[in-house]
């Protein structure tokens, strides 16, 4: 991979890149099937990704006709890598064996190791014989929606496809590596004004937030909507707040420290609630929720923006869902894509039906939505929320930061890129967008 890295850094022409031989193995971050029981009996916070995520060489898989080999310059940590690394809610090897049973090409994924990572920026090295839109040398970012386009169910909204998967979570050969194989319909142009690591951190969370808030498949937010955003300086929330502000909505961000409050205010989110300072106890004990605490939270929102939220951007799950359903406006929508604090959800259904609220589920984004979200990054209208960068060897430490909620925004990971700041192809656009905006999370984070 060294020769490939050098060629990319030297700006080698496409034909030279295409002519470089591929190695037989590559450096990757993976969990091992024989270690899937290593944390049994431990509570979640004590399960340590630094113990389960290994960095070592794995074999280069064969390329299917609809795929490309990508030289990965940078990647990012997503919460799904945390889930894989702590083997919760279940080990991801079951996903790989199911994919392995589907086809000859699927069988490649069923390995005793799982290469993780669902974001990447890089350069196309080879394109399979059925690939039409991409060629060696193309600088790309990768979105994680992995669908078989020969399946008819994938042809309305591809997130409804029967065989829809998340690359690097429900498939092998993910982005936390020096090389990856991706389907051609996962590729999007790399935003020219961003470095490799700034470009790599967006696709998963940015596309998810776009679908949840902007798309007609999500809440289809309109101007003036009040939007309550949980985890507003986190991976999803950091993009959600930008979409609300861009779309003429009124964000109410919830975070858990004074420094995160300051960060959000600096980004233009005026209404912010510090949940740690307020010390809400939505759950009186493990089994009982406390409506008076929901009420106190609702009052705090009203005191900031004068009304209840039209939309609640939900992902913490069990700890917050009761409160989210309660505080939403009459006729409002709770849009949810996750359950970090537990997936067995409880809410008071009377508050839902009597006030004609609705709960909408959302999961990643189809290619069109991911492309639109990437276009907004490329135009400089949505900013990357990169707050820290780690080398690939320290992916375990980076995942631990996310697992322990010690981070803000996104954590980037350098793969083939030897240092930060490389890969910016359009410095004029960068200047027009503004260095201060592009690097806000890096500069203002705690
Ligand atoms: P993240 O970067 O860790 O941010 C999540 C934020 O949620 C944290 O910063 C934290 O903010 C807040 N939070 C955590 N636990 C909470 C609790 N008990 N109560 C209230 N707030 C809490 O993670 P992310 O990338 O935004 O992902 C969030 C979740 O969505 C994860 O479970 C992930 O797997 C899932 N996800 C799903 C999809 C999909 O397509 N379905 C896509 C992306 C992510 P404060 O501490 O500052 O409040």
CSV table of C-alpha atoms and ligand atoms in Angstrom, one decimal:
chain,number,residue,atom,x,y,z
A,1,UNK,CA,0.0,0.0,0.0
A,2,UNK,CA,3.0,2.3,0.4
A,3,UNK,CA,3.5,2.7,-3.3
A,4,UNK,CA,-0.2,3.5,-3.7
A,5,UNK,CA,-0.1,6.1,-0.9
A,6,UNK,CA,3.0,7.7,-2.5
A,7,UNK,CA,1.3,7.8,-5.9
A,8,UNK,CA,-1.8,9.4,-4.5
A,9,UNK,CA,0.1,12.0,-2.5
A,10,UNK,CA,2.2,12.8,-5.5
A,11,UNK,CA,-0.9,13.4,-7.6
A,12,UNK,CA,-0.2,10.5,-10.0
A,13,UNK,CA,-2.5,10.4,-13.1
A,14,UNK,CA,-5.3,7.9,-13.2
A,15,UNK,CA,-3.6,5.5,-15.6
A,16,UNK,CA,-0.5,5.3,-13.2
A,17,UNK,CA,-2.8,4.5,-10.3
A,18,UNK,CA,-4.7,1.9,-12.3
A,19,UNK,CA,-1.4,0.2,-13.3
A,20,UNK,CA,0.0,-0.1,-9.7
A,21,UNK,CA,-0.2,-3.7,-8.4
A,22,UNK,CA,-2.6,-4.4,-5.5
A,23,UNK,CA,-1.1,-6.0,-2.5
A,24,UNK,CA,-2.2,-9.4,-1.2
A,25,UNK,CA,-3.1,-8.0,2.2
A,26,UNK,CA,-3.9,-4.7,3.8
A,27,UNK,CA,-4.0,-3.0,7.2
A,28,UNK,CA,-7.4,-3.0,8.8
A,29,UNK,CA,-9.3,-2.6,12.1
A,30,UNK,CA,-11.3,-5.7,12.9
A,31,UNK,CA,-13.0,-7.8,15.7
A,32,UNK,CA,-12.5,-11.5,15.9
A,33,UNK,CA,-15.2,-14.1,15.9
A,34,UNK,CA,-13.4,-16.2,18.5
A,35,UNK,CA,-13.4,-13.2,20.9
A,36,UNK,CA,-17.2,-12.5,20.6
A,37,UNK,CA,-17.7,-13.7,24.2
A,38,UNK,CA,-14.8,-11.7,25.7
A,39,UNK,CA,-17.0,-9.2,27.6
A,40,UNK,CA,-19.7,-11.6,28.7
A,41,UNK,CA,-21.2,-10.6,32.1
A,42,UNK,CA,-19.7,-7.0,32.1
A,43,UNK,CA,-21.9,-4.0,32.1
A,44,UNK,CA,-21.8,-2.0,28.8
A,45,UNK,CA,-19.6,0.9,30.1
A,46,UNK,CA,-16.9,-1.6,31.1
A,47,UNK,CA,-16.7,-3.3,27.7
A,48,UNK,CA,-13.5,-1.8,26.3
A,49,UNK,CA,-13.2,-1.4,22.5
A,50,UNK,CA,-9.4,-1.1,22.9
A,51,UNK,CA,-9.3,-4.8,23.8
A,52,UNK,CA,-11.6,-6.0,21.0
A,53,UNK,CA,-10.5,-3.9,18.1
A,54,UNK,CA,-7.3,-5.2,16.4
A,55,UNK,CA,-5.2,-3.5,13.8
A,56,UNK,CA,-3.5,-6.0,11.5
A,57,UNK,CA,-3.2,-7.3,8.0
A,58,UNK,CA,-6.1,-9.1,6.3
A,59,UNK,CA,-6.3,-10.6,2.9
A,60,UNK,CA,-7.5,-8.5,-0.1
A,61,UNK,CA,-10.8,-9.9,-1.2
A,62,UNK,CA,-11.7,-10.5,-4.8
A,63,UNK,CA,-13.6,-7.7,-6.6
A,64,UNK,CA,-17.2,-8.2,-7.8
A,65,UNK,CA,-18.2,-6.7,-11.1
A,66,UNK,CA,-20.3,-3.9,-9.5
A,67,UNK,CA,-17.6,-2.9,-7.0
A,68,UNK,CA,-14.5,-0.7,-6.7
A,69,UNK,CA,-11.4,-1.0,-4.7
A,70,UNK,CA,-10.8,2.2,-2.8
A,71,UNK,CA,-7.5,3.4,-1.3
A,72,UNK,CA,-8.9,4.7,2.0
A,73,UNK,CA,-7.2,8.0,2.9
A,74,UNK,CA,-9.3,8.6,6.0
A,75,UNK,CA,-12.3,7.2,7.9
A,76,UNK,CA,-14.2,8.1,11.0
A,77,UNK,CA,-15.7,6.5,14.1
A,78,UNK,CA,-19.4,5.8,14.1
A,79,UNK,CA,-21.4,4.4,17.0
A,80,UNK,CA,-22.0,1.2,15.0
A,81,UNK,CA,-18.3,0.5,15.4
A,82,UNK,CA,-18.8,0.9,19.1
A,83,UNK,CA,-21.7,-1.6,19.0
A,84,UNK,CA,-19.6,-4.1,17.0
A,85,UNK,CA,-16.6,-3.7,19.3
A,86,UNK,CA,-18.6,-4.4,22.5
A,87,UNK,CA,-20.6,-7.2,20.7
A,88,UNK,CA,-23.9,-5.4,21.6
A,89,UNK,CA,-26.8,-5.8,21.2
A,90,UNK,CA,-25.4,-8.9,19.5
A,91,UNK,CA,-22.1,-9.9,17.7
A,92,UNK,CA,-22.1,-8.8,14.1
A,93,UNK,CA,-20.8,-12.1,12.8
A,94,UNK,CA,-24.4,-13.3,12.3
A,95,UNK,CA,-24.9,-10.5,9.7
A,96,UNK,CA,-21.8,-11.7,7.9
A,97,UNK,CA,-22.9,-15.4,7.7
A,98,UNK,CA,-26.4,-14.4,6.5
A,99,UNK,CA,-24.8,-12.3,3.7
A,100,UNK,CA,-22.4,-15.2,3.1
A,101,UNK,CA,-25.4,-17.5,2.3
A,102,UNK,CA,-26.9,-15.1,-0.2
A,103,UNK,CA,-24.5,-15.4,-3.1
A,104,UNK,CA,-21.0,-16.3,-4.3
A,105,UNK,CA,-19.9,-12.7,-3.8
A,106,UNK,CA,-21.6,-12.5,-0.5
A,107,UNK,CA,-19.6,-15.5,0.7
A,108,UNK,CA,-16.5,-13.4,0.7
A,109,UNK,CA,-17.9,-11.5,3.7
A,110,UNK,CA,-18.3,-14.5,6.0
A,111,UNK,CA,-14.8,-14.5,7.7
A,112,UNK,CA,-13.6,-15.1,11.2
A,113,UNK,CA,-12.8,-11.4,11.4
A,114,UNK,CA,-15.0,-8.4,10.8
A,115,UNK,CA,-13.3,-5.3,9.3
A,116,UNK,CA,-15.4,-2.4,10.7
A,117,UNK,CA,-16.0,1.2,9.7
A,118,UNK,CA,-18.9,2.9,7.8
A,119,UNK,CA,-17.3,6.1,6.5
A,120,UNK,CA,-14.4,6.7,4.2
A,121,UNK,CA,-12.7,9.2,1.9
A,122,UNK,CA,-10.2,8.0,-0.7
A,123,UNK,CA,-9.3,7.3,-4.3
A,124,UNK,CA,-10.8,4.6,-6.6
A,125,UNK,CA,-8.0,2.1,-7.5
A,126,UNK,CA,-10.0,-0.4,-9.7
A,127,UNK,CA,-13.5,-0.4,-11.0
A,128,UNK,CA,-15.3,-3.8,-11.6
A,129,UNK,CA,-16.4,-4.6,-15.2
A,130,UNK,CA,-20.0,-3.5,-14.5
A,131,UNK,CA,-19.1,-0.1,-13.1
A,132,UNK,CA,-20.0,2.8,-15.4
A,133,UNK,CA,-19.9,6.0,-13.4
A,134,UNK,CA,-16.5,5.7,-11.6
A,135,UNK,CA,-12.9,5.1,-12.7
A,136,UNK,CA,-9.4,4.8,-11.1
A,137,UNK,CA,-8.2,8.1,-9.8
A,138,UNK,CA,-11.6,9.4,-8.8
A,139,UNK,CA,-11.5,11.1,-5.4
A,140,UNK,CA,-14.6,9.9,-3.5
A,141,UNK,CA,-16.4,9.6,-0.3
A,142,UNK,CA,-18.4,6.5,0.6
A,143,UNK,CA,-21.9,6.2,2.0
A,144,UNK,CA,-22.8,3.1,3.8
A,145,UNK,CA,-26.1,2.0,2.2
A,146,UNK,CA,-25.3,-1.4,0.8
A,147,UNK,CA,-28.2,-2.6,-1.5
A,148,UNK,CA,-28.5,-5.2,-4.2
A,149,UNK,CA,-29.9,-3.2,-7.2
A,150,UNK,CA,-31.2,-6.4,-8.8
A,151,UNK,CA,-33.7,-6.8,-5.9
A,152,UNK,CA,-37.0,-5.2,-7.0
A,153,UNK,CA,-37.7,-4.1,-3.4
A,154,UNK,CA,-34.8,-1.7,-3.6
A,155,UNK,CA,-36.3,0.4,-6.4
A,156,UNK,CA,-38.7,2.7,-4.6
A,157,UNK,CA,-36.8,3.9,-1.5
A,158,UNK,CA,-33.7,1.7,-1.3
A,159,UNK,CA,-33.8,1.8,2.5
A,160,UNK,CA,-36.9,-0.4,2.1
A,161,UNK,CA,-35.0,-3.0,0.2
A,162,UNK,CA,-35.4,-6.5,1.7
A,163,UNK,CA,-31.6,-7.0,1.7
A,164,UNK,CA,-30.6,-3.5,2.7
A,165,UNK,CA,-27.4,-3.5,4.8
A,166,UNK,CA,-25.0,-1.0,6.4
A,167,UNK,CA,-21.5,-1.4,4.9
A,168,UNK,CA,-18.8,-2.1,7.6
A,169,UNK,CA,-21.4,-3.1,10.1
A,170,UNK,CA,-23.6,-5.6,8.4
A,171,UNK,CA,-21.0,-6.3,5.7
A,172,UNK,CA,-17.3,-7.0,6.0
A,173,UNK,CA,-14.4,-4.9,4.5
A,174,UNK,CA,-15.4,-1.6,6.1
A,175,UNK,CA,-13.7,1.8,6.0
A,176,UNK,CA,-11.4,1.6,9.0
A,177,UNK,CA,-8.6,0.3,6.8
A,178,UNK,CA,-6.1,1.2,4.1
A,179,UNK,CA,-8.2,-0.5,1.4
A,180,UNK,CA,-11.9,-1.2,1.0
A,181,UNK,CA,-14.3,-2.8,-1.4
A,182,UNK,CA,-17.5,-0.9,-1.9
A,183,UNK,CA,-20.4,-1.1,-4.4
A,184,UNK,CA,-20.2,1.6,-7.1
A,185,UNK,CA,-23.6,2.9,-5.9
A,186,UNK,CA,-22.0,3.8,-2.6
A,187,UNK,CA,-19.7,6.4,-4.1
A,188,UNK,CA,-20.1,10.1,-4.1
A,189,UNK,CA,-17.7,12.9,-5.2
A,190,UNK,CA,-15.3,14.0,-2.5
A,191,UNK,CA,-16.0,17.6,-1.4
A,192,UNK,CA,-13.1,19.5,-3.0
A,193,UNK,CA,-12.5,22.1,-0.3
A,194,UNK,CA,-12.1,19.6,2.5
A,195,UNK,CA,-9.1,17.6,3.7
A,196,UNK,CA,-9.3,13.8,3.6
A,197,UNK,CA,-10.3,13.5,7.3
A,198,UNK,CA,-12.8,16.4,7.0
A,199,UNK,CA,-14.4,14.7,4.0
A,200,UNK,CA,-14.4,11.2,5.6
A,201,UNK,CA,-16.4,12.1,8.7
A,202,UNK,CA,-19.7,13.2,7.2
A,203,UNK,CA,-21.5,10.6,5.1
A,204,UNK,CA,-23.1,8.4,7.7
A,205,UNK,CA,-24.3,10.9,10.2
A,206,UNK,CA,-24.9,13.8,7.8
A,207,UNK,CA,-27.1,11.6,5.5
A,208,UNK,CA,-29.0,10.1,8.5
A,209,UNK,CA,-29.8,13.6,9.8
A,210,UNK,CA,-30.8,14.8,6.3
A,211,UNK,CA,-33.3,12.0,5.9
A,212,UNK,CA,-34.6,12.4,9.5
A,213,UNK,CA,-35.2,16.2,9.1
A,214,UNK,CA,-35.2,17.3,5.5
A,215,UNK,CA,-36.4,14.4,3.4
A,216,UNK,CA,-40.0,13.6,2.8
A,217,UNK,CA,-39.2,10.2,4.1
A,218,UNK,CA,-38.5,11.8,7.5
A,219,UNK,CA,-40.0,14.8,9.2
A,220,UNK,CA,-39.9,17.2,6.2
A,221,UNK,CA,-39.1,20.1,8.4
A,222,UNK,CA,-40.5,23.5,7.3
A,223,UNK,CA,-39.4,27.1,8.0
A,224,UNK,CA,-40.3,28.1,11.6
A,225,UNK,CA,-40.5,24.6,13.0
A,226,UNK,CA,-39.2,24.2,16.5
A,227,UNK,CA,-36.9,21.2,16.6
A,228,UNK,CA,-35.7,19.6,19.8
A,229,UNK,CA,-32.3,17.9,19.1
A,230,UNK,CA,-31.0,15.4,21.6
A,231,UNK,CA,-27.2,15.1,21.7
A,232,UNK,CA,-27.0,18.3,19.7
A,233,UNK,CA,-23.2,18.4,19.6
A,234,UNK,CA,-22.8,14.7,18.9
A,235,UNK,CA,-22.5,13.0,15.5
A,236,UNK,CA,-26.1,13.1,14.4
A,237,UNK,CA,-27.0,16.2,16.4
A,238,UNK,CA,-24.1,18.3,15.1
A,239,UNK,CA,-25.6,18.0,11.5
A,240,UNK,CA,-29.2,18.1,12.7
A,241,UNK,CA,-28.7,21.6,14.3
A,242,UNK,CA,-27.2,22.8,11.0
A,243,UNK,CA,-30.1,21.5,9.0
A,244,UNK,CA,-32.6,23.2,11.3
A,245,UNK,CA,-30.7,26.5,11.1
A,246,UNK,CA,-30.3,26.3,7.3
A,247,UNK,CA,-34.0,25.5,6.8
A,248,UNK,CA,-35.3,28.4,8.8
A,249,UNK,CA,-36.2,26.3,11.9
A,250,UNK,CA,-35.6,27.0,15.5
A,251,UNK,CA,-33.3,24.4,17.1
A,252,UNK,CA,-33.4,23.6,20.8
A,253,UNK,CA,-30.2,21.7,21.5
A,254,UNK,CA,-29.8,19.3,24.5
A,255,UNK,CA,-26.3,18.6,25.6
A,256,UNK,CA,-24.5,17.5,28.8
A,257,UNK,CA,-21.8,20.0,29.7
A,258,UNK,CA,-21.2,23.8,29.9
A,259,UNK,CA,-18.5,23.5,27.2
A,260,UNK,CA,-21.0,21.9,24.8
A,261,UNK,CA,-23.5,24.7,25.5
A,262,UNK,CA,-20.8,27.2,24.5
A,263,UNK,CA,-19.9,25.3,21.4
A,264,UNK,CA,-23.6,25.2,20.3
A,265,UNK,CA,-24.1,28.9,21.0
A,266,UNK,CA,-21.0,29.7,18.9
A,267,UNK,CA,-22.6,27.7,16.0
A,268,UNK,CA,-25.7,29.8,16.2
A,269,UNK,CA,-28.0,27.6,18.2
A,270,UNK,CA,-29.3,30.1,20.7
A,271,UNK,CA,-31.6,27.8,22.7
A,272,UNK,CA,-29.6,25.1,24.5
A,273,UNK,CA,-30.4,23.0,27.5
A,274,UNK,CA,-27.6,21.5,29.6
A,275,UNK,CA,-29.2,18.2,30.8
A,276,UNK,CA,-26.4,17.6,33.3
A,277,UNK,CA,-27.0,20.9,35.0
A,278,UNK,CA,-30.8,20.4,35.0
A,279,UNK,CA,-30.3,16.9,36.3
A,280,UNK,CA,-33.6,15.6,34.9
A,281,UNK,CA,-34.7,12.2,36.3
A,282,UNK,CA,-37.1,11.0,33.7
A,283,UNK,CA,-36.9,7.6,35.3
A,284,UNK,CA,-37.7,7.6,39.1
A,285,UNK,CA,-36.3,4.0,39.1
A,286,UNK,CA,-35.5,1.3,36.6
A,287,UNK,CA,-39.2,0.6,36.0
A,288,UNK,CA,-41.0,3.9,36.6
A,289,UNK,CA,-41.0,7.2,34.7
A,290,UNK,CA,-41.7,10.5,36.4
A,291,UNK,CA,-44.2,12.7,34.5
A,292,UNK,CA,-43.3,15.7,36.7
A,293,UNK,CA,-39.8,15.6,35.2
A,294,UNK,CA,-41.2,15.4,31.7
A,295,UNK,CA,-43.2,18.5,32.6
A,296,UNK,CA,-40.2,20.3,34.0
A,297,UNK,CA,-38.3,19.6,30.8
A,298,UNK,CA,-41.2,20.9,28.7
A,299,UNK,CA,-41.4,24.1,30.7
A,300,UNK,CA,-37.6,24.6,30.2
A,301,UNK,CA,-38.1,24.3,26.4
A,302,UNK,CA,-41.1,26.7,26.5
A,303,UNK,CA,-39.1,29.2,28.6
A,304,UNK,CA,-36.4,29.3,25.8
A,305,UNK,CA,-38.5,29.4,22.6
A,306,UNK,CA,-42.1,30.1,23.8
A,307,UNK,CA,-43.7,26.9,22.5
A,308,UNK,CA,-43.4,23.1,22.2
A,309,UNK,CA,-41.4,21.3,19.6
A,310,UNK,CA,-42.9,20.6,16.2
A,311,UNK,CA,-40.3,17.9,15.8
A,312,UNK,CA,-38.2,15.9,18.2
A,313,UNK,CA,-35.0,14.5,16.8
A,314,UNK,CA,-34.7,11.3,18.9
A,315,UNK,CA,-31.9,8.7,19.2
A,316,UNK,CA,-31.0,8.2,22.9
A,317,UNK,CA,-34.0,5.9,23.2
A,318,UNK,CA,-35.1,4.4,26.5
A,319,UNK,CA,-33.9,7.2,28.7
A,320,UNK,CA,-35.5,10.0,26.8
A,321,UNK,CA,-38.4,8.6,24.6
A,322,UNK,CA,-41.1,9.1,27.3
A,323,UNK,CA,-40.0,12.8,27.6
A,324,UNK,CA,-39.8,13.2,23.8
A,325,UNK,CA,-43.3,12.0,23.3
A,326,UNK,CA,-44.6,14.2,26.1
A,327,UNK,CA,-42.9,17.5,25.1
A,328,UNK,CA,-43.8,17.3,21.3
A,329,UNK,CA,-46.4,19.8,20.2
A,330,UNK,CA,-50.0,18.7,19.5
A,331,UNK,CA,-49.8,17.2,16.0
A,332,UNK,CA,-46.0,17.1,16.3
A,333,UNK,CA,-43.6,14.4,15.2
A,334,UNK,CA,-40.9,12.4,17.0
A,335,UNK,CA,-38.4,11.1,14.5
A,336,UNK,CA,-36.2,8.3,15.8
A,337,UNK,CA,-33.3,6.4,14.3
A,338,UNK,CA,-31.7,4.7,17.3
A,339,UNK,CA,-31.8,3.8,21.0
A,340,UNK,CA,-28.3,4.3,22.5
A,341,UNK,CA,-29.6,4.0,26.1
A,342,UNK,CA,-31.8,1.0,25.5
A,343,UNK,CA,-34.2,-0.2,22.8
A,344,UNK,CA,-37.2,-1.4,24.9
A,345,UNK,CA,-39.0,1.9,24.8
A,346,UNK,CA,-41.8,3.1,27.1
A,347,UNK,CA,-43.9,6.2,26.7
A,348,UNK,CA,-47.4,7.2,27.8
A,349,UNK,CA,-49.6,6.5,24.7
A,350,UNK,CA,-52.3,8.9,25.9
A,351,UNK,CA,-50.0,11.8,25.2
A,352,UNK,CA,-49.5,10.4,21.7
A,353,UNK,CA,-53.0,9.7,20.5
A,354,UNK,CA,-54.9,12.4,22.4
A,355,UNK,CA,-52.6,15.1,21.0
A,356,UNK,CA,-52.4,13.5,17.6
A,357,UNK,CA,-48.6,13.2,17.6
A,358,UNK,CA,-46.7,10.7,15.5
A,359,UNK,CA,-43.6,8.7,15.8
A,360,UNK,CA,-41.6,8.2,12.6
A,361,UNK,CA,-38.8,5.7,12.2
A,362,UNK,CA,-35.8,6.5,10.1
A,363,UNK,CA,-32.7,4.6,9.2
A,364,UNK,CA,-29.6,5.9,7.3
A,365,UNK,CA,-30.6,7.3,3.9
A,366,UNK,CA,-31.1,6.2,0.3
A,367,UNK,CA,-28.5,7.0,-2.4
A,368,UNK,CA,-30.4,10.1,-3.5
A,369,UNK,CA,-30.7,11.4,0.1
A,370,UNK,CA,-27.0,10.7,0.8
A,371,UNK,CA,-26.1,12.4,-2.5
A,372,UNK,CA,-28.1,15.5,-1.6
A,373,UNK,CA,-26.6,15.6,1.8
A,374,UNK,CA,-23.1,15.3,0.3
A,375,UNK,CA,-23.9,18.0,-2.2
A,376,UNK,CA,-24.7,20.4,0.7
A,377,UNK,CA,-21.3,19.6,2.2
A,378,UNK,CA,-19.6,20.1,-1.2
A,379,UNK,CA,-21.4,23.5,-1.6
A,380,UNK,CA,-20.1,24.6,1.9
A,381,UNK,CA,-23.7,24.9,3.2
A,382,UNK,CA,-23.2,22.1,5.8
A,383,UNK,CA,-19.9,21.9,7.6
A,384,UNK,CA,-18.0,18.8,8.8
A,385,UNK,CA,-18.1,18.5,12.6
A,386,UNK,CA,-14.7,16.9,13.0
A,387,UNK,CA,-13.4,17.5,16.5
A,388,UNK,CA,-10.4,15.1,16.8
A,389,UNK,CA,-8.3,12.9,14.6
A,390,UNK,CA,-6.5,9.6,15.5
A,391,UNK,CA,-4.2,7.4,13.5
A,392,UNK,CA,-5.6,4.0,12.4
A,393,UNK,CA,-3.5,2.2,15.0
A,394,UNK,CA,-5.4,4.0,17.7
A,395,UNK,CA,-8.9,3.3,16.4
A,396,UNK,CA,-9.7,1.4,19.6
A,397,UNK,CA,-8.9,4.5,21.7
A,398,UNK,CA,-11.0,6.6,19.3
A,399,UNK,CA,-14.0,4.2,19.6
A,400,UNK,CA,-13.6,4.3,23.4
A,401,UNK,CA,-13.9,8.1,23.3
A,402,UNK,CA,-17.3,7.7,21.5
A,403,UNK,CA,-18.4,4.8,23.7
A,404,UNK,CA,-17.7,6.8,26.9
A,405,UNK,CA,-19.3,10.0,25.4
A,406,UNK,CA,-16.1,11.9,25.8
A,407,UNK,CA,-16.1,13.4,22.3
A,408,UNK,CA,-18.0,16.1,20.4
A,409,UNK,CA,-19.1,15.9,16.8
A,410,UNK,CA,-17.1,13.3,14.8
A,411,UNK,CA,-13.7,11.6,15.4
A,412,UNK,CA,-11.7,11.2,12.3
A,413,UNK,CA,-9.2,8.4,11.6
A,414,UNK,CA,-6.2,8.7,9.3
A,415,UNK,CA,-5.7,5.6,7.2
A,416,UNK,CA,-3.3,6.1,4.2
A,417,UNK,CA,-3.2,9.9,4.8
A,418,UNK,CA,0.1,10.4,6.7
A,419,UNK,CA,-1.1,13.6,8.4
A,420,UNK,CA,-4.0,16.0,8.7
A,421,UNK,CA,-4.7,18.8,6.2
A,422,UNK,CA,-4.0,16.9,3.0
A,423,UNK,CA,-6.3,16.4,0.0
A,424,UNK,CA,-7.7,19.9,-0.3
A,425,UNK,CA,-8.3,20.4,-4.0
A,426,UNK,CA,-10.2,23.7,-4.0
A,427,UNK,CA,-8.6,26.2,-1.6
A,428,UNK,CA,-10.5,29.1,-3.2
A,429,UNK,CA,-13.8,27.4,-2.2
A,430,UNK,CA,-12.4,26.7,1.2
A,431,UNK,CA,-11.6,30.4,1.7
A,432,UNK,CA,-15.1,31.4,0.5
A,433,UNK,CA,-16.8,29.0,2.9
A,434,UNK,CA,-14.5,30.1,5.7
A,435,UNK,CA,-11.8,28.2,7.7
A,436,UNK,CA,-13.5,29.2,11.0
A,437,UNK,CA,-16.7,27.5,9.9
A,438,UNK,CA,-15.1,24.4,8.5
A,439,UNK,CA,-13.0,23.8,11.6
A,440,UNK,CA,-15.4,25.1,14.3
A,441,UNK,CA,-15.7,21.8,16.2
A,442,UNK,CA,-11.9,21.3,16.1
A,443,UNK,CA,-11.3,24.8,17.5
A,444,UNK,CA,-14.2,25.3,19.8
A,445,UNK,CA,-14.5,21.7,21.2
A,446,UNK,CA,-13.7,21.1,24.8
B,1,LIG,P1,-22.7,10.3,19.4
B,1,LIG,O1,-21.7,11.1,18.6
B,1,LIG,O2,-22.2,9.5,20.6
B,1,LIG,O3,-23.8,11.4,19.9
B,1,LIG,C1,-24.9,11.0,20.7
B,1,LIG,C2,-25.2,12.1,21.7
B,1,LIG,O4,-26.4,11.6,22.4
B,1,LIG,C3,-24.2,12.2,22.8
B,1,LIG,O5,-23.2,13.2,22.4
B,1,LIG,C4,-24.9,12.6,24.0
B,1,LIG,O6,-24.9,14.0,24.1
B,1,LIG,C5,-26.4,12.1,23.7
B,1,LIG,N1,-26.8,11.1,24.6
B,1,LIG,C6,-26.1,9.9,24.8
B,1,LIG,N2,-26.8,9.2,25.8
B,1,LIG,C7,-27.9,10.0,26.2
B,1,LIG,C8,-28.9,9.8,27.1
B,1,LIG,N3,-29.0,8.8,27.9
B,1,LIG,N4,-29.8,10.9,27.3
B,1,LIG,C9,-29.7,12.0,26.5
B,1,LIG,N5,-28.7,12.2,25.6
B,1,LIG,C10,-27.8,11.2,25.4
B,1,LIG,O7,-23.5,9.3,18.5
B,1,LIG,P2,-24.3,9.5,17.1
B,1,LIG,O8,-23.3,9.3,16.0
B,1,LIG,O9,-25.0,10.8,17.2
B,1,LIG,O10,-25.3,8.4,17.2
B,1,LIG,C11,-26.3,8.3,18.2
B,1,LIG,C12,-27.1,7.0,18.1
B,1,LIG,O11,-27.7,6.9,16.8
B,1,LIG,C13,-26.2,5.8,18.2
B,1,LIG,O12,-27.0,4.8,18.9
B,1,LIG,C14,-26.0,5.3,16.8
B,1,LIG,O13,-25.8,3.9,16.7
B,1,LIG,C15,-27.3,5.7,16.2
B,1,LIG,N6,-27.2,6.0,14.7
B,1,LIG,C16,-28.2,5.4,13.9
B,1,LIG,C17,-28.2,5.7,12.6
B,1,LIG,C18,-29.2,5.0,11.7
B,1,LIG,O14,-29.0,5.1,10.5
B,1,LIG,N7,-30.2,4.4,12.2
B,1,LIG,C19,-27.2,6.5,12.0
B,1,LIG,C20,-26.3,7.1,12.9
B,1,LIG,C21,-26.3,6.8,14.2
B,1,LIG,P3,-24.9,14.8,25.5
B,1,LIG,O15,-24.2,13.9,26.5
B,1,LIG,O16,-24.1,16.0,25.2
B,1,LIG,O17,-26.3,15.1,25.8
